[in-house]
PDB file of C-alpha atoms in Angstrom:
ATOM      1  CA  UNK A   1       0.059   0.100  -0.039  1.00 35.00           C
ATOM      2  CA  UNK A   2       1.455   3.429  -0.858  1.00 46.00           C
ATOM      3  CA  UNK A   3       1.568   6.095   1.700  1.00 54.00           C
ATOM      4  CA  UNK A   4      -0.466   8.752   0.212  1.00 55.00           C
ATOM      5  CA  UNK A   5       1.553  11.377   2.181  1.00 59.00           C
ATOM      6  CA  UNK A   6       4.584  10.352   0.361  1.00 57.00           C
ATOM      7  CA  UNK A   7       3.720   9.739  -3.155  1.00 53.00           C
ATOM      8  CA  UNK A   8       6.518   7.989  -5.593  1.00 52.00           C
ATOM      9  CA  UNK A   9       9.078  10.161  -7.431  1.00 52.00           C
ATOM     10  CA  UNK A  10       7.396   9.870 -11.104  1.00 52.00           C
ATOM     11  CA  UNK A  11       5.159  12.595  -9.865  1.00 59.00           C
ATOM     12  CA  UNK A  12       8.233  14.656 -10.297  1.00 63.00           C
ATOM     13  CA  UNK A  13       7.601  15.113 -14.004  1.00 68.00           C
ATOM     14  CA  UNK A  14       4.320  16.899 -13.250  1.00 67.00           C
ATOM     15  CA  UNK A  15       5.914  19.244 -10.640  1.00 69.00           C
ATOM     16  CA  UNK A  16       8.604  20.074 -13.384  1.00 71.00           C
ATOM     17  CA  UNK A  17       5.920  20.847 -15.936  1.00 71.00           C
ATOM     18  CA  UNK A  18       4.310  23.034 -13.318  1.00 71.00           C
ATOM     19  CA  UNK A  19       7.806  24.766 -12.281  1.00 70.00           C
ATOM     20  CA  UNK A  20       8.173  25.344 -15.983  1.00 73.00           C
ATOM     21  CA  UNK A  21       4.710  26.929 -16.694  1.00 73.00           C
ATOM     22  CA  UNK A  22       5.069  29.209 -13.630  1.00 73.00           C
ATOM     23  CA  UNK A  23       8.684  30.135 -14.481  1.00 72.00           C
ATOM     24  CA  UNK A  24      10.029  28.723 -11.121  1.00 73.00           C
ATOM     25  CA  UNK A  25      13.802  28.340 -11.189  1.00 70.00           C
ATOM     26  CA  UNK A  26      16.065  26.926  -8.462  1.00 70.00           C
ATOM     27  CA  UNK A  27      16.402  30.202  -7.029  1.00 75.00           C
ATOM     28  CA  UNK A  28      12.819  30.877  -6.827  1.00 77.00           C
ATOM     29  CA  UNK A  29      12.233  27.562  -5.225  1.00 77.00           C
ATOM     30  CA  UNK A  30      15.033  28.446  -2.632  1.00 87.00           C
ATOM     31  CA  UNK A  31      13.235  31.519  -1.909  1.00 91.00           C
ATOM     32  CA  UNK A  32       9.827  29.643  -1.608  1.00 93.00           C
ATOM     33  CA  UNK A  33      11.644  27.153   0.916  1.00 95.00           C
ATOM     34  CA  UNK A  34      13.016  30.132   3.004  1.00 96.00           C
ATOM     35  CA  UNK A  35       9.371  31.703   2.836  1.00 97.00           C
ATOM     36  CA  UNK A  36       8.115  28.422   4.282  1.00 98.00           C
ATOM     37  CA  UNK A  37      10.711  28.262   6.881  1.00 98.00           C
ATOM     38  CA  UNK A  38       9.817  31.708   7.932  1.00 98.00           C
ATOM     39  CA  UNK A  39       6.045  31.179   7.901  1.00 98.00           C
ATOM     40  CA  UNK A  40       6.542  28.174  10.071  1.00 98.00           C
ATOM     41  CA  UNK A  41       8.804  30.059  12.498  1.00 98.00           C
ATOM     42  CA  UNK A  42       6.350  32.930  12.653  1.00 98.00           C
ATOM     43  CA  UNK A  43       3.225  30.471  13.250  1.00 97.00           C
ATOM     44  CA  UNK A  44       5.152  28.424  15.645  1.00 96.00           C
ATOM     45  CA  UNK A  45       4.459  25.227  13.772  1.00 97.00           C
ATOM     46  CA  UNK A  46       6.543  22.634  12.425  1.00 96.00           C
ATOM     47  CA  UNK A  47       5.234  22.731   8.808  1.00 96.00           C
ATOM     48  CA  UNK A  48       4.589  25.317   6.189  1.00 98.00           C
ATOM     49  CA  UNK A  49       4.297  24.904   2.545  1.00 97.00           C
ATOM     50  CA  UNK A  50       3.803  26.669  -0.755  1.00 96.00           C
ATOM     51  CA  UNK A  51       1.716  24.318  -2.701  1.00 93.00           C
ATOM     52  CA  UNK A  52       0.847  23.932  -6.315  1.00 89.00           C
ATOM     53  CA  UNK A  53      -1.898  21.690  -7.374  1.00 89.00           C
ATOM     54  CA  UNK A  54      -1.143  19.181 -10.131  1.00 84.00           C
ATOM     55  CA  UNK A  55      -3.583  16.541 -11.593  1.00 81.00           C
ATOM     56  CA  UNK A  56      -2.108  13.828  -9.446  1.00 82.00           C
ATOM     57  CA  UNK A  57      -0.619  15.554  -6.606  1.00 86.00           C
ATOM     58  CA  UNK A  58      -0.112  18.493  -4.396  1.00 89.00           C
ATOM     59  CA  UNK A  59       3.318  19.656  -4.881  1.00 88.00           C
ATOM     60  CA  UNK A  60       5.313  21.604  -2.175  1.00 91.00           C
ATOM     61  CA  UNK A  61       7.514  23.939  -3.948  1.00 89.00           C
ATOM     62  CA  UNK A  62       8.139  25.561  -0.783  1.00 94.00           C
ATOM     63  CA  UNK A  63       8.670  23.624   2.097  1.00 95.00           C
ATOM     64  CA  UNK A  64       9.500  23.764   5.923  1.00 97.00           C
ATOM     65  CA  UNK A  65       9.300  20.574   7.928  1.00 95.00           C
ATOM     66  CA  UNK A  66      11.231  19.064  10.904  1.00 95.00           C
ATOM     67  CA  UNK A  67      13.990  16.698  10.149  1.00 92.00           C
ATOM     68  CA  UNK A  68      14.154  13.194  10.744  1.00 92.00           C
ATOM     69  CA  UNK A  69      15.697  13.511  14.328  1.00 94.00           C
ATOM     70  CA  UNK A  70      12.551  15.506  15.426  1.00 94.00           C
ATOM     71  CA  UNK A  71      10.366  12.384  15.965  1.00 93.00           C
ATOM     72  CA  UNK A  72       7.736  14.184  14.118  1.00 93.00           C
ATOM     73  CA  UNK A  73       6.063  12.556  11.157  1.00 90.00           C
ATOM     74  CA  UNK A  74       7.968  13.298   7.763  1.00 88.00           C
ATOM     75  CA  UNK A  75       6.400  14.986   4.852  1.00 88.00           C
ATOM     76  CA  UNK A  76       7.954  14.840   1.200  1.00 87.00           C
ATOM     77  CA  UNK A  77       7.359  17.081  -1.600  1.00 87.00           C
ATOM     78  CA  UNK A  78       4.196  15.553  -3.091  1.00 86.00           C
ATOM     79  CA  UNK A  79       1.087  14.533  -1.254  1.00 88.00           C
ATOM     80  CA  UNK A  80      -2.400  13.039  -2.493  1.00 87.00           C
ATOM     81  CA  UNK A  81      -4.239  15.794  -4.167  1.00 85.00           C
ATOM     82  CA  UNK A  82      -7.396  15.117  -1.685  1.00 85.00           C
ATOM     83  CA  UNK A  83      -5.368  15.136   1.541  1.00 88.00           C
ATOM     84  CA  UNK A  84      -5.158  18.065   3.861  1.00 90.00           C
ATOM     85  CA  UNK A  85      -6.992  21.299   3.977  1.00 94.00           C
ATOM     86  CA  UNK A  86      -5.573  22.942   0.890  1.00 94.00           C
ATOM     87  CA  UNK A  87      -7.946  21.269  -1.545  1.00 93.00           C
ATOM     88  CA  UNK A  88     -10.719  23.132   0.440  1.00 93.00           C
ATOM     89  CA  UNK A  89      -9.023  26.445  -0.126  1.00 96.00           C
ATOM     90  CA  UNK A  90      -8.788  25.596  -3.740  1.00 94.00           C
ATOM     91  CA  UNK A  91     -12.391  24.983  -4.077  1.00 93.00           C
ATOM     92  CA  UNK A  92     -13.289  27.982  -2.176  1.00 93.00           C
ATOM     93  CA  UNK A  93     -10.573  30.342  -3.565  1.00 93.00           C
ATOM     94  CA  UNK A  94     -10.334  32.171  -0.329  1.00 95.00           C
ATOM     95  CA  UNK A  95      -8.332  31.542   2.999  1.00 97.00           C
ATOM     96  CA  UNK A  96      -9.364  29.037   5.630  1.00 96.00           C
ATOM     97  CA  UNK A  97      -8.307  29.001   8.930  1.00 97.00           C
ATOM     98  CA  UNK A  98      -8.912  26.142  11.439  1.00 96.00           C
ATOM     99  CA  UNK A  99      -7.506  27.019  14.894  1.00 96.00           C
ATOM    100  CA  UNK A 100      -8.706  23.472  15.946  1.00 94.00           C
ATOM    101  CA  UNK A 101      -9.738  21.202  13.435  1.00 93.00           C
ATOM    102  CA  UNK A 102     -11.759  19.117  15.961  1.00 90.00           C
ATOM    103  CA  UNK A 103     -14.277  22.034  16.303  1.00 90.00           C
ATOM    104  CA  UNK A 104     -14.998  21.564  12.499  1.00 87.00           C
ATOM    105  CA  UNK A 105     -16.406  17.769  12.267  1.00 85.00           C
ATOM    106  CA  UNK A 106     -16.362  18.039   8.435  1.00 84.00           C
ATOM    107  CA  UNK A 107     -12.497  18.283   8.704  1.00 84.00           C
ATOM    108  CA  UNK A 108     -11.540  16.004  11.228  1.00 82.00           C
ATOM    109  CA  UNK A 109     -11.716  12.729   9.164  1.00 83.00           C
ATOM    110  CA  UNK A 110      -9.052  14.207   6.952  1.00 85.00           C
ATOM    111  CA  UNK A 111      -5.899  11.580   6.785  1.00 85.00           C
ATOM    112  CA  UNK A 112      -3.576  14.299   7.952  1.00 87.00           C
ATOM    113  CA  UNK A 113      -5.276  14.376  11.225  1.00 85.00           C
ATOM    114  CA  UNK A 114      -4.672  10.520  11.738  1.00 82.00           C
ATOM    115  CA  UNK A 115      -1.277  10.383   9.952  1.00 83.00           C
ATOM    116  CA  UNK A 116       0.423  13.527  11.041  1.00 88.00           C
ATOM    117  CA  UNK A 117      -1.667  14.540  14.052  1.00 90.00           C
ATOM    118  CA  UNK A 118      -2.632  17.778  12.314  1.00 92.00           C
ATOM    119  CA  UNK A 119      -4.740  20.100  14.842  1.00 93.00           C
ATOM    120  CA  UNK A 120      -4.367  23.661  13.279  1.00 95.00           C
ATOM    121  CA  UNK A 121      -4.305  25.015   9.831  1.00 96.00           C
ATOM    122  CA  UNK A 122      -4.377  28.204   8.002  1.00 98.00           C
ATOM    123  CA  UNK A 123      -4.136  28.469   4.234  1.00 98.00           C
ATOM    124  CA  UNK A 124      -4.690  31.194   1.520  1.00 98.00           C
ATOM    125  CA  UNK A 125      -5.020  30.591  -2.397  1.00 97.00           C
ATOM    126  CA  UNK A 126      -2.336  31.611  -4.825  1.00 94.00           C
ATOM    127  CA  UNK A 127      -4.309  32.946  -7.899  1.00 90.00           C
ATOM    128  CA  UNK A 128      -3.279  33.414 -11.480  1.00 83.00           C
ATOM    129  CA  UNK A 129      -4.399  36.467 -13.685  1.00 81.00           C
ATOM    130  CA  UNK A 130      -7.528  34.911 -14.396  1.00 83.00           C
ATOM    131  CA  UNK A 131      -8.396  34.460 -10.533  1.00 86.00           C
ATOM    132  CA  UNK A 132      -8.105  30.772 -10.576  1.00 86.00           C
ATOM    133  CA  UNK A 133      -6.320  29.053  -7.631  1.00 91.00           C
ATOM    134  CA  UNK A 134      -3.101  27.208  -8.664  1.00 89.00           C
ATOM    135  CA  UNK A 135      -1.765  26.710  -5.304  1.00 92.00           C
ATOM    136  CA  UNK A 136      -1.846  27.783  -1.695  1.00 96.00           C
ATOM    137  CA  UNK A 137       0.274  28.958   1.106  1.00 98.00           C
ATOM    138  CA  UNK A 138      -0.302  27.313   4.389  1.00 98.00           C
ATOM    139  CA  UNK A 139       0.917  26.258   7.827  1.00 98.00           C
ATOM    140  CA  UNK A 140       0.024  23.251   9.832  1.00 96.00           C
ATOM    141  CA  UNK A 141       0.517  22.375  13.539  1.00 96.00           C
ATOM    142  CA  UNK A 142      -0.087  19.489  15.992  1.00 95.00           C
ATOM    143  CA  UNK A 143      -1.550  21.656  18.782  1.00 95.00           C
ATOM    144  CA  UNK A 144      -4.859  23.526  18.712  1.00 94.00           C
ATOM    145  CA  UNK A 145      -4.760  27.184  18.910  1.00 93.00           C
ATOM    146  CA  UNK A 146      -7.250  29.297  20.848  1.00 91.00           C
ATOM    147  CA  UNK A 147     -10.149  30.290  18.630  1.00 89.00           C
ATOM    148  CA  UNK A 148      -9.190  33.951  19.218  1.00 90.00           C
ATOM    149  CA  UNK A 149      -6.085  33.365  17.383  1.00 92.00           C
ATOM    150  CA  UNK A 150      -8.080  33.030  14.049  1.00 93.00           C
ATOM    151  CA  UNK A 151      -7.782  36.691  12.966  1.00 95.00           C
ATOM    152  CA  UNK A 152      -4.042  36.780  13.606  1.00 96.00           C
ATOM    153  CA  UNK A 153      -3.591  33.399  11.802  1.00 97.00           C
ATOM    154  CA  UNK A 154      -5.536  34.914   8.791  1.00 97.00           C
ATOM    155  CA  UNK A 155      -3.483  38.064   8.841  1.00 97.00           C
ATOM    156  CA  UNK A 156      -0.322  36.021   9.020  1.00 98.00           C
ATOM    157  CA  UNK A 157      -1.328  33.792   6.237  1.00 98.00           C
ATOM    158  CA  UNK A 158      -2.442  36.305   3.992  1.00 97.00           C
ATOM    159  CA  UNK A 159       0.964  38.170   4.345  1.00 98.00           C
ATOM    160  CA  UNK A 160       2.795  35.140   3.474  1.00 98.00           C
ATOM    161  CA  UNK A 161       0.517  34.390   0.612  1.00 97.00           C
ATOM    162  CA  UNK A 162       1.031  38.076  -0.792  1.00 95.00           C
ATOM    163  CA  UNK A 163       4.803  37.398  -0.433  1.00 95.00           C
ATOM    164  CA  UNK A 164       4.633  34.160  -2.301  1.00 95.00           C
ATOM    165  CA  UNK A 165       2.595  35.642  -4.971  1.00 92.00           C
ATOM    166  CA  UNK A 166       5.332  38.121  -5.722  1.00 89.00           C
ATOM    167  CA  UNK A 167       7.763  35.080  -6.023  1.00 88.00           C
ATOM    168  CA  UNK A 168       5.733  33.369  -8.410  1.00 85.00           C
ATOM    169  CA  UNK A 169       4.360  34.615 -11.852  1.00 69.00           C
ATOM    170  CA  UNK A 170       1.995  32.285 -13.590  1.00 52.00           C
ATOM    171  CA  UNK A 171       2.699  32.607 -17.044  1.00 43.00           C
ATOM    172  CA  UNK A 172      -0.792  32.040 -19.405  1.00 41.00           C
ATOM    173  CA  UNK A 173      -0.784  28.574 -20.714  1.00 39.00           C
ATOM    174  CA  UNK A 174       0.170  28.206 -24.434  1.00 36.00           C
TER     175      UNK A 174
END
């Protein structure tokens, strides 16, 4: 059985096509990784991602994740397209903040709750020139946050979404 949190390497071809379409070079990817690191630190959580949606996977072109020595679950650069909360942001085309996913029964059955132990999420969409969501910026943590933190998390995720949007310039499909 394939762990759908760690999809196999052939998905890299799809990620390469997305990087090419968006003009993401190695320098941009390093900047996206740094942005994710900064976001994770600012949010006080172990994971943050800049996520692009492909047909077969979510691709984390920017990733902050704890190392193997941390004792925390490991996350790779690709994940099942239905896992996590970013697909909901894609559908909504607006930010989603869940200080405690357990307070939202609809979201507690998500595989990342059981496989990684996610309890808090904040994500905002990345949009192309036509207003279509092609990705997200998000952070996730294993401890719930107080409900009152929702506005702060929303402001933080929008700030980092805007920074990521500046680094990624979607090119129209040819």
